[in-house]
Amino acid sequence: MKYSMAWLSYRRLPFCEGKEYFRKIYVQEENEITGSAVYELCRGAKELLGIKTVVIKLPETFDQDKREKTEEGIYLLPDSKGPVGGGYRIVEENGRIRITAAEPEGLLYGSFDLIRQVQRGVSLRGINRLKLPDNPLRMLNHWDNMDGSIERGYSGNSFFFRNDRVLVEERTEDYARLTASVGINGVVINNVNVTEKATRLITGEYADSLKRMGEIFSKYGIRLYLSLNFAAPMELGGLETADPEAEEVRAWWQEQMKETFRNIPSLGGFLVKADSEGRPGPLTYGRTQAQGANMLAEAVRPYGGIIIWRCFVYNCTQDWRDRKTDRARSAYDYFMPLDGKFEENVILQIKNGPMDFQVREPVSSLFGSLKNTNQMLEVQIAQEYTGQQRHVCYLIPQFKEILGFHTHCREEEDTVADIVSGRSFSHKNCGMAAVANTGSDSNWTGHDLAAANWFGFGRLAFDTSLSAEEIAREWCECTFGTDKAVVYAICKILLMSWPAYEKYTSPLGIGWMLSPNNHYGPNVDGYEYDRWGTYHRADHLGIGVERGKTGTGFTQTYLEPNASLYEEIETCPEELLLFFHYMPYTYRLKSGKTLIQHIYDSHFEGVEDVEKMVNLWEGLKGKIPDEVFKRVKLRMDHQLDNSAEWRDQINSYFYRKSFIMDEKGRKIY
């Protein structure tokens, strides 16, 4: 299948100041990663500028500090005193551009950065950029299944697996190019729900294919990771138990890991989902999450392996009649008592919120509370609950809010960004992960504009200081060019999209008013009487889940002053009001509106915002490729119809509950 290269689909530029730099590329240290950097610079020169590049090997004795006489061109220079951890510096001086870094990965990232500047029409004269990655680990988690399907996948089938085979094709390398170009350095290729054939990925059965895939990833500075099945000793080894404290289980894992790392030398480690949604785990045997994770950490330690342990552990047989048990508390209640008990090569991967990637949630209270444990932030760019890549929903503004949240774990450097970067508590095994949104569709992400979330996550994980606006503009200019009208319209659509989606779906942090199982479209009571703990508690007087001291007590899992902030109705942020409190429909918000009027107004406003987004897109006809225009237009028309359905169902539901009229007299059914 023919597919695009998204933001690396280079278009010939009519003019580029400084294109002469690209006629010669000088490289001093040759290895597979610097080889990829040279390849990318040559490809960019050819496709963007129409230039054939000459690559020249510099002698090992070349010393840039001595200002040796050199010609114009681009110099890739290792520098033991230069930026580390994937950092790089780009400096132009007297017709020469020097990209320097202490490690090959930095030279690769610097090369991609230079190409981005060319794509965006930025002058290279006098450029001086020093970039250091904010997060050590910047990962994508794919939920791909061995049969080729993708759990919560909205962009076609898997390009990693098909019919229980591991695929290593041309698209594998193109995926690595795209992923590395935005600074991502780790990829988990299989679903966290590991069953049947996927359990065997750690055996020799798939070793050759995984080794080849790992080698391709390595060329682009990416480590390959796998999800594993905690019950593998029983399913593969024939043991009667998977108890992490059983000697035979520990011995089995140690032997298996010796084989796995021998077969796949580039393997970085494993992602584990345990004791959640029916998955096996240490709780089955009366053991703690730390005992389970540490047993695996011991087995992978000799090979430099890392165990990434998801904190998605909760009781999924909750009784809707029970108003004290709270799914939102589960991660905190399980993991907070274990702070400091995990091995150094274990990282707890914590979802951004306490529930499950809703359009609006508070930040997980584990962030800031855990001080002696490695942590990663997990977000989702797959839009499972935010329109499933059928709706535009640019999530980088949401991620910026999460990263900027002050936990008050310290007087300074107390934000989520500080914690997952390692700044707060001097952790080195930490970072950010996103549940991926790619598939076999020709544009990779189903909705062409959804690629902004893939691009944006990588750029933000590398440089958390970037604004959502800056990232949107970068992506747009690299993808569609620098036409001002195009850039303005698409950036406007992207930046309107998350607030619009929130307006026409679930109000004030309540979440979950959607269809069970497929998680798409409005269904207000779809989850109200089930086992998943996802309730809104609406009755004829009001709505919301009481999580204060008189309710589930979840507010008290936060550090002060956040605990008091959320506890008191007067200080609770209104966008989270119904997440933390049951409120009467007649309660007046700071705007002066009643709660019920806010529900009505926001849902009408959300649809109006989508209408504006559709009009902005229609104004781009003829200015972007026709195929892309038509594909996006179909999805945006669907979004408009679907947003109206959300508006009408939500407003009608609450009118019928409350019997309070819309003050503006609009049509409510």
XYZ file of C-alpha atoms in Angstrom:
669
model
C 0.000 0.000 0.000
C 1.235 3.486 -0.818
C 1.444 5.614 2.304
C 2.531 9.119 3.135
C 5.479 10.080 5.290
C 3.395 12.575 7.297
C 5.590 15.494 8.413
C 8.567 13.909 6.631
C 6.773 14.096 3.264
C 9.263 16.625 1.940
C 8.003 19.080 -0.672
C 10.396 20.922 -2.977
C 10.964 24.416 -1.655
C 11.043 27.270 -4.187
C 13.671 29.096 -2.141
C 15.855 28.339 0.855
C 18.347 30.780 2.290
C 21.533 28.846 2.938
C 20.827 25.800 0.759
C 24.557 25.715 -0.076
C 25.237 24.200 3.321
C 23.714 20.945 2.138
C 26.078 20.418 -0.796
C 28.668 18.863 1.513
C 28.226 16.876 4.715
C 31.273 16.082 6.819
C 31.141 13.211 9.281
C 33.893 12.274 11.710
C 32.565 9.254 13.588
C 30.825 6.534 11.598
C 28.292 4.236 13.251
C 24.752 3.128 12.492
C 23.073 6.111 14.158
C 25.318 8.769 12.605
C 24.789 6.884 9.350
C 21.049 7.484 9.760
C 21.721 11.165 10.465
C 23.743 11.484 7.253
C 21.041 9.617 5.312
C 18.344 11.976 6.605
C 20.356 15.092 5.747
C 21.042 13.781 2.239
C 17.406 12.826 1.714
C 16.206 16.199 2.973
C 18.666 18.002 0.687
C 17.505 16.043 -2.341
C 13.741 16.217 -1.755
C 13.464 19.689 -0.213
C 16.205 21.509 -2.097
C 16.958 19.432 -5.194
C 20.604 19.140 -4.136
C 22.855 16.139 -4.482
C 25.023 15.958 -1.390
C 28.635 14.873 -1.177
C 29.517 13.060 2.049
C 33.107 13.513 3.226
C 34.803 11.524 5.974
C 36.806 13.682 8.360
C 40.039 12.366 9.872
C 39.900 11.213 13.479
C 42.442 13.922 14.270
C 40.038 16.677 13.183
C 39.660 19.069 16.097
C 36.855 21.596 15.843
C 38.169 23.529 18.853
C 41.377 24.380 16.970
C 39.305 26.085 14.268
C 40.929 24.072 11.528
C 40.407 25.494 8.077
C 37.235 23.935 6.736
C 34.928 24.454 3.798
C 31.251 25.351 3.770
C 28.939 22.516 4.683
C 27.326 20.614 7.542
C 29.619 18.986 10.086
C 28.474 16.136 12.331
C 30.971 16.158 15.168
C 31.086 14.017 18.308
C 32.109 16.062 21.306
C 32.784 14.383 24.637
C 32.205 17.736 26.326
C 29.016 18.408 24.393
C 25.344 17.881 25.255
C 24.559 14.423 26.674
C 21.487 12.194 26.891
C 20.472 12.868 23.295
C 21.126 16.590 23.536
C 22.772 18.549 20.722
C 23.982 21.942 19.623
C 23.566 23.467 16.147
C 25.792 26.458 15.367
C 26.306 28.295 12.052
C 29.495 30.268 11.592
C 31.246 31.469 8.444
C 29.315 29.222 6.084
C 29.653 26.110 8.239
C 26.951 24.425 10.292
C 28.259 22.276 13.120
C 25.993 19.749 14.821
C 27.748 18.545 17.956
C 26.748 16.072 20.650
C 28.330 13.697 23.111
C 26.351 10.762 21.686
C 25.260 9.645 18.214
C 21.590 10.047 19.155
C 22.183 13.758 19.655
C 23.661 14.072 16.175
C 20.573 12.327 14.772
C 18.133 14.573 16.656
C 20.148 17.629 15.652
C 19.976 16.583 12.000
C 16.203 16.211 12.156
C 15.970 19.599 13.893
C 17.992 21.219 11.118
C 15.706 19.692 8.501
C 12.672 21.025 10.397
C 14.110 24.530 10.234
C 14.498 24.185 6.452
C 10.946 22.849 6.079
C 9.631 25.812 8.038
C 11.557 28.405 6.065
C 13.719 29.469 9.010
C 16.993 31.133 8.058
C 20.042 29.082 8.963
C 22.392 32.092 9.030
C 23.693 32.549 12.563
C 21.632 29.704 13.965
C 22.639 28.734 17.502
C 20.453 26.096 19.140
C 21.257 24.089 22.251
C 18.698 21.393 23.034
C 18.731 18.941 25.938
C 15.924 16.369 26.251
C 13.807 16.960 29.338
C 12.869 13.301 29.825
C 15.271 10.345 29.767
C 12.612 7.967 28.380
C 10.209 9.118 25.671
C 8.093 6.153 24.677
C 5.187 4.957 22.572
C 3.032 2.075 23.805
C 1.306 0.216 20.976
C -1.698 -1.945 21.808
C -1.209 -4.147 18.734
C -2.317 -7.781 18.725
C -0.630 -10.681 16.984
C -3.598 -11.254 14.654
C -3.116 -7.743 13.239
C -5.910 -6.042 15.130
C -5.262 -3.107 17.467
C -7.082 -2.683 20.759
C -8.491 0.850 20.674
C -6.963 1.292 17.250
C -8.560 3.787 14.880
C -6.107 3.890 11.979
C -6.360 0.486 10.339
C -4.546 -2.684 11.299
C -1.158 -3.268 12.860
C 2.001 -2.853 10.812
C 3.939 -4.852 13.428
C 1.865 -8.058 13.305
C -0.354 -10.007 10.917
C -1.792 -13.518 11.232
C 0.403 -14.268 14.258
C 3.560 -13.177 12.416
C 5.951 -10.353 13.237
C 6.233 -7.972 10.278
C 9.582 -6.405 9.404
C 9.070 -4.439 6.208
C 9.906 -1.125 4.572
C 7.223 0.489 6.702
C 9.082 -0.617 9.844
C 11.991 1.654 8.951
C 9.734 4.499 7.865
C 7.943 4.259 11.207
C 11.321 4.410 12.968
C 12.261 7.507 10.945
C 9.061 9.330 11.869
C 9.278 8.321 15.509
C 12.927 9.279 15.920
C 12.430 12.569 14.080
C 10.483 13.921 17.073
C 12.837 12.480 19.692
C 11.039 9.301 20.781
C 13.556 6.708 21.993
C 11.507 3.695 23.100
C 8.670 1.671 21.544
C 6.544 -1.122 23.027
C 5.141 -2.952 20.013
C 2.500 -5.286 21.505
C -0.654 -4.913 23.554
C -0.401 -4.689 27.335
C -3.154 -7.316 27.423
C -0.821 -10.191 26.523
C -2.630 -13.387 25.540
C -2.122 -16.517 23.463
C 0.565 -16.096 20.772
C 1.769 -12.768 22.173
C 2.898 -14.594 25.313
C 5.411 -16.376 23.086
C 7.141 -13.205 21.923
C 9.703 -13.727 24.684
C 10.607 -17.176 23.353
C 12.806 -18.116 20.412
C 9.784 -18.551 18.134
C 9.846 -14.908 17.020
C 13.470 -14.143 17.840
C 14.768 -13.622 14.295
C 12.063 -11.142 13.335
C 12.273 -9.251 16.606
C 16.047 -9.079 16.343
C 15.759 -7.529 12.857
C 13.145 -5.061 14.078
C 15.319 -4.145 17.050
C 18.267 -3.527 14.731
C 16.191 -1.184 12.557
C 15.005 0.695 15.629
C 18.561 0.908 16.959
C 19.701 2.693 13.792
C 17.363 5.494 14.838
C 18.226 5.520 18.540
C 15.065 3.621 19.539
C 14.981 0.745 22.031
C 12.532 -2.080 21.420
C 10.326 -3.089 24.360
C 7.748 -5.867 24.725
C 4.691 -6.308 26.907
C 4.804 -9.579 28.788
C 2.338 -11.943 30.434
C 2.813 -12.264 34.191
C 1.403 -15.793 33.982
C 4.003 -16.918 31.400
C 5.651 -19.414 33.809
C 2.363 -21.340 33.787
C 1.418 -20.821 30.132
C 4.898 -21.392 28.701
C 6.827 -23.170 31.431
C 4.210 -25.618 32.628
C 4.524 -24.478 36.245
C 1.536 -24.685 38.540
C 1.988 -21.132 39.829
C 3.215 -17.667 38.847
C 3.778 -16.631 42.483
C 6.654 -14.110 42.382
C 8.018 -15.434 45.706
C 8.158 -19.062 44.533
C 11.735 -20.168 43.850
C 10.774 -22.171 40.761
C 9.032 -19.102 39.297
C 12.021 -16.848 39.926
C 14.348 -19.440 38.404
C 12.107 -19.810 35.354
C 12.096 -16.053 34.691
C 15.866 -15.828 35.074
C 16.436 -18.567 32.512
C 13.834 -17.134 30.159
C 15.317 -13.652 30.307
C 18.787 -15.036 29.593
C 17.401 -16.566 26.403
C 15.291 -13.544 25.447
C 18.089 -10.986 25.742
C 20.491 -13.315 23.960
C 18.026 -13.581 21.066
C 17.197 -9.827 20.994
C 20.336 -7.933 22.090
C 18.763 -4.517 21.493
C 15.810 -5.209 23.808
C 15.256 -2.458 26.379
C 12.938 -4.298 28.738
C 9.273 -4.984 29.351
C 5.966 -3.267 30.011
C 3.664 -5.103 32.441
C -0.051 -4.785 33.102
C -0.979 -6.911 36.116
C -4.016 -7.340 38.370
C -6.265 -5.242 36.156
C -9.262 -6.036 33.942
C -8.779 -9.733 34.555
C -5.043 -9.802 33.874
C -2.980 -12.057 36.165
C -0.637 -10.519 38.721
C 0.939 -10.788 42.153
C -2.314 -10.042 44.000
C -3.527 -13.466 42.864
C -0.993 -14.943 45.287
C -1.360 -12.451 48.105
C 1.804 -10.619 47.045
C 2.318 -6.898 46.549
C 2.884 -5.066 43.296
C 6.462 -4.435 44.430
C 7.115 -8.150 44.909
C 5.837 -8.861 41.404
C 7.799 -6.073 39.741
C 11.008 -6.742 41.675
C 11.016 -10.413 40.744
C 11.047 -9.461 37.059
C 13.530 -6.634 37.669
C 15.966 -9.115 39.161
C 15.667 -11.337 36.096
C 16.395 -8.532 33.579
C 19.016 -6.627 35.593
C 22.068 -8.532 34.222
C 21.161 -7.337 30.705
C 20.492 -3.695 31.547
C 16.763 -4.314 31.232
C 13.985 -2.159 32.668
C 10.593 -3.241 33.995
C 7.873 -0.648 33.387
C 4.985 -1.511 35.702
C 1.633 0.081 34.919
C -0.316 1.464 37.878
C -3.635 0.571 36.277
C -4.698 -1.712 39.130
C -8.232 -1.563 40.433
C -11.235 -3.580 41.510
C -13.264 -4.038 38.330
C -16.120 -5.855 40.083
C -17.353 -2.745 41.883
C -20.983 -2.582 43.035
C -22.720 0.556 41.780
C -24.706 0.653 45.029
C -21.460 1.113 46.995
C -20.728 4.840 47.354
C -17.502 4.451 49.343
C -15.437 2.235 47.051
C -13.855 4.481 44.437
C -11.968 3.393 41.342
C -10.236 6.791 41.387
C -8.502 5.796 44.633
C -7.248 2.411 43.483
C -3.811 3.334 42.103
C -3.066 5.479 45.158
C -4.263 2.861 47.627
C -2.245 0.070 46.001
C 1.003 1.897 45.309
C 1.424 4.656 47.893
C 2.214 2.200 50.749
C 4.938 0.684 48.523
C 6.892 3.889 47.926
C 10.599 3.110 48.098
C 10.135 -0.666 47.865
C 10.691 -1.011 44.115
C 14.058 -1.894 42.583
C 16.011 0.813 40.753
C 15.305 -0.748 37.342
C 11.537 -0.632 37.940
C 9.495 2.348 36.730
C 5.880 2.874 37.740
C 3.930 4.066 34.706
C 1.099 6.240 36.016
C -1.870 7.391 33.944
C -2.275 11.148 33.827
C -5.538 10.926 35.748
C -6.986 8.547 38.318
C -9.601 7.113 35.959
C -8.928 6.414 32.279
C -7.918 9.078 29.730
C -11.129 11.099 30.009
C -11.418 14.479 28.331
C -11.025 16.087 31.758
C -9.655 14.531 34.960
C -7.562 15.757 37.844
C -3.911 14.754 37.802
C -3.251 11.426 39.528
C -2.516 11.968 43.213
C 0.377 9.510 42.974
C 2.394 12.267 41.343
C 4.004 14.136 44.195
C 3.002 11.584 46.804
C 5.543 9.024 45.601
C 9.003 10.354 46.371
C 11.240 7.287 46.432
C 10.059 5.468 43.306
C 10.845 5.903 39.603
C 7.828 7.248 37.722
C 6.637 7.743 34.157
C 3.636 9.720 32.977
C 1.273 7.766 30.708
C -1.007 9.678 28.344
C -3.065 8.492 25.400
C -2.878 9.932 21.906
C -5.141 7.198 20.497
C -8.217 9.294 21.449
C -10.102 6.318 22.875
C -12.397 8.637 24.833
C -11.808 11.822 22.850
C -13.285 11.092 19.450
C -11.296 8.065 18.295
C -9.524 9.937 15.515
C -12.884 10.524 13.851
C -13.076 13.855 15.676
C -10.298 16.418 15.689
C -9.011 16.578 19.254
C -5.528 18.040 19.597
C -4.407 16.841 23.021
C -1.138 18.716 23.516
C -2.883 21.547 25.451
C -4.203 18.897 27.851
C -0.738 17.387 28.256
C 0.701 20.847 28.935
C -1.785 21.354 31.774
C -0.884 17.970 33.249
C 2.854 18.600 33.066
C 2.440 22.042 34.616
C 0.369 20.835 37.593
C 1.947 21.780 40.930
C 1.893 18.773 43.262
C 3.512 20.699 46.143
C 5.860 17.805 46.840
C 8.646 20.377 47.241
C 8.931 24.138 47.484
C 10.447 24.208 43.995
C 10.557 21.759 41.067
C 7.245 20.248 42.161
C 5.349 19.939 38.862
C 4.538 16.676 37.117
C 7.104 17.676 34.485
C 9.719 18.045 37.226
C 8.871 14.643 38.703
C 8.902 12.572 35.505
C 12.032 14.299 34.233
C 13.890 13.250 37.383
C 14.502 16.817 38.579
C 12.360 16.553 41.707
C 13.909 13.478 43.294
C 17.065 12.838 41.208
C 15.609 9.787 39.471
C 17.237 8.604 36.240
C 14.739 5.944 35.121
C 11.731 8.130 34.343
C 9.981 9.921 31.497
C 6.789 9.987 29.447
C 4.839 7.365 27.495
C 1.874 7.683 25.134
C -0.547 5.015 23.963
C 0.049 5.253 20.228
C -2.415 6.260 17.519
C -0.848 4.704 14.411
C -1.965 1.919 12.103
C -1.802 0.663 8.543
C -3.901 3.494 7.042
C -2.137 5.356 4.259
C -1.851 8.488 6.404
C -0.765 6.487 9.524
C -3.351 8.002 11.891
C -6.747 7.677 10.182
C -7.600 11.353 10.589
C -4.846 13.396 8.963
C -4.995 15.979 11.743
C -4.528 13.276 14.405
C -0.879 13.062 13.332
C -0.414 16.316 15.257
C -0.807 14.303 18.476
C 1.900 11.788 17.481
C 4.260 14.569 16.423
C 3.267 16.722 19.376
C 3.800 14.059 22.010
C 7.333 13.421 20.802
C 8.236 17.094 20.633
C 6.716 17.783 24.065
C 8.373 14.772 25.712
C 11.723 16.017 24.386
C 11.132 19.681 25.222
C 8.376 20.311 27.767
C 8.923 24.072 27.521
C 7.353 24.165 24.063
C 3.829 25.568 23.993
C 0.904 23.784 22.385
C 0.736 26.662 19.885
C 4.401 26.307 18.930
C 4.055 22.565 18.423
C 0.896 22.968 16.327
C 2.629 25.496 14.085
C 5.730 23.316 13.717
C 3.644 20.286 12.747
C 1.493 22.262 10.343
C 4.431 23.906 8.560
C 6.316 20.611 8.258
C 3.211 18.788 7.012
C 1.427 21.347 4.823
C 3.987 24.070 4.136
C 4.234 27.673 5.233
C 1.286 29.296 3.453
C 0.021 31.728 6.113
C -3.657 31.102 5.426
C -3.200 27.335 5.707
C -1.127 27.554 8.873
C -3.570 29.964 10.516
C -6.657 27.864 9.737
C -5.223 24.484 10.734
C -3.633 25.794 13.932
C -6.932 27.468 14.809
C -8.788 24.183 14.288
C -6.304 22.251 16.397
C -6.334 24.705 19.284
C -10.149 24.914 19.323
C -10.628 21.165 19.209
C -10.009 19.920 22.772
C -12.149 22.636 24.424
C -14.867 22.033 21.829
C -14.884 18.280 22.432
C -15.166 18.849 26.168
C -18.060 21.256 25.699
C -20.258 18.923 23.641
C -19.506 15.727 25.580
C -19.258 15.453 29.371
C -19.490 18.525 31.619
C -17.267 19.708 34.461
C -15.044 16.649 34.813
C -17.757 13.999 35.139
C -16.690 11.887 32.126
C -17.937 8.509 30.933
C -21.254 9.469 29.319
C -20.550 7.275 26.311
C -21.382 3.889 24.884
C -19.907 0.934 26.768
C -17.399 -1.368 25.085
C -16.672 0.724 21.993
C -16.435 3.994 24.000
C -17.898 6.054 21.171
C -20.948 8.278 20.999
C -23.303 9.515 23.737
C -24.929 7.127 26.213
C -25.451 8.972 29.478
C -26.326 5.935 31.604
C -24.224 3.471 29.637
C -21.833 2.923 32.552
C -24.089 4.001 35.411
C -25.012 0.577 36.778
C -22.009 -1.519 35.789
C -18.940 -2.944 37.542
C -16.322 -0.495 36.298
C -16.739 2.279 38.872
C -17.506 4.935 36.258
C -20.566 6.662 37.692
C -22.081 10.139 37.422
C -24.748 9.685 40.145
C -27.239 12.017 38.452
C -30.749 12.214 39.922
C -33.592 14.748 39.731
C -31.790 17.159 42.065
C -28.180 17.135 40.918
C -25.147 15.300 39.577
C -21.598 14.394 40.577
C -19.555 11.944 42.606
C -18.840 13.016 46.164
C -15.126 12.428 46.653
C -14.666 14.748 49.643
C -14.343 13.634 53.261
C -18.042 12.790 53.475
C -17.776 10.663 50.338
C -14.946 8.464 49.134
C -12.227 10.673 50.640
C -10.255 10.816 47.394
C -9.568 14.529 47.874
C -7.405 13.652 50.861
C -4.971 11.610 48.762
C -3.505 14.882 47.453
C -0.811 16.894 49.182
C -1.771 20.228 50.706
C -2.888 22.735 49.624
C -4.409 20.671 46.789
C -6.322 18.435 49.224
C -8.126 21.433 50.737
C -8.510 23.068 47.325
C -10.427 20.068 45.998
C -12.276 19.424 49.282
C -13.971 22.807 49.430
C -16.652 23.467 46.845
C -15.825 27.173 46.793
C -12.188 26.572 45.787
C -12.539 23.416 43.687
C -11.673 24.243 40.049
C -14.991 24.359 38.254
C -13.787 22.284 35.326
C -13.414 19.426 37.877
C -16.361 20.266 40.126
C -18.492 17.223 39.325
C -15.525 14.883 39.511
C -15.067 15.808 43.173
C -18.563 16.777 44.343
C -22.244 16.048 43.971
C -23.862 19.383 43.125
C -27.480 20.558 42.746
C -28.565 21.718 39.307
C -29.430 25.126 40.819
C -25.888 25.762 42.114
C -24.487 28.970 40.644
C -21.041 28.860 39.061
C -18.646 31.807 39.107
C -20.075 32.871 35.737
C -23.438 33.458 37.446
C -25.009 30.595 35.515
C -26.711 27.723 37.242
C -25.100 24.324 36.825
C -27.910 23.115 34.579
C -27.686 26.226 32.410
C -23.951 25.683 32.024
C -24.672 22.148 30.817
C -27.140 23.429 28.236
C -24.964 26.335 27.082
C -21.717 24.400 26.814
C -23.273 21.712 24.657
C -24.744 24.244 22.239
C -21.431 26.134 22.185
C -19.488 22.947 21.459
C -21.487 22.267 18.302
C -21.103 25.891 17.230
C -17.342 25.531 17.656
C -17.323 22.466 15.405
C -19.275 24.438 12.792
C -16.520 27.081 12.898
C -13.874 24.376 12.534
C -15.673 22.929 9.502
C -15.871 26.380 7.905
C -12.167 26.960 8.496
C -11.365 23.661 6.805
C -13.653 24.347 3.844
C -11.741 27.577 3.272
C -8.610 25.533 2.531
C -9.978 23.843 -0.587
C -7.376 24.089 -3.326
C -4.639 25.072 -0.892
C -3.766 21.582 0.305
C -3.713 18.226 -1.533
C -7.202 17.333 -2.727
C -7.032 13.792 -1.336
C -6.228 15.114 2.142
C -8.881 17.827 1.903
C -11.628 15.334 1.037
C -10.537 12.812 3.655
C -10.563 15.391 6.453
C -13.795 16.975 5.211
C -15.609 13.638 5.519
C -14.429 13.210 9.093
C -15.251 16.766 10.085
C -18.750 16.475 8.636
C -19.165 13.329 10.726
C -17.845 15.169 13.778
C -20.431 17.895 13.286
C -23.256 15.347 13.096
C -21.929 13.423 16.085
C -21.438 16.550 18.203
C -25.075 17.498 17.565
C -26.122 14.030 18.700
C -24.073 14.493 21.887
C -25.671 17.914 22.462
C -29.217 16.693 21.998
C -28.884 13.525 24.056
C -27.061 15.160 26.977
C -29.313 18.207 27.132
C -32.470 16.132 26.793
C -31.327 13.738 29.500
C -30.716 16.511 32.027
C -33.874 18.397 31.107
C -35.865 15.222 31.737
C -34.015 14.646 35.019
C -34.310 18.192 36.338
C -37.428 19.581 34.623
C -35.579 22.912 34.479
C -36.049 24.814 31.233
C -33.238 26.259 29.136
C -33.277 29.993 29.883
C -32.622 30.724 26.209
C -35.559 28.678 24.967
C -33.576 26.525 22.527
C -34.817 23.190 21.211
C -34.318 20.449 23.798
C -36.123 17.177 23.285
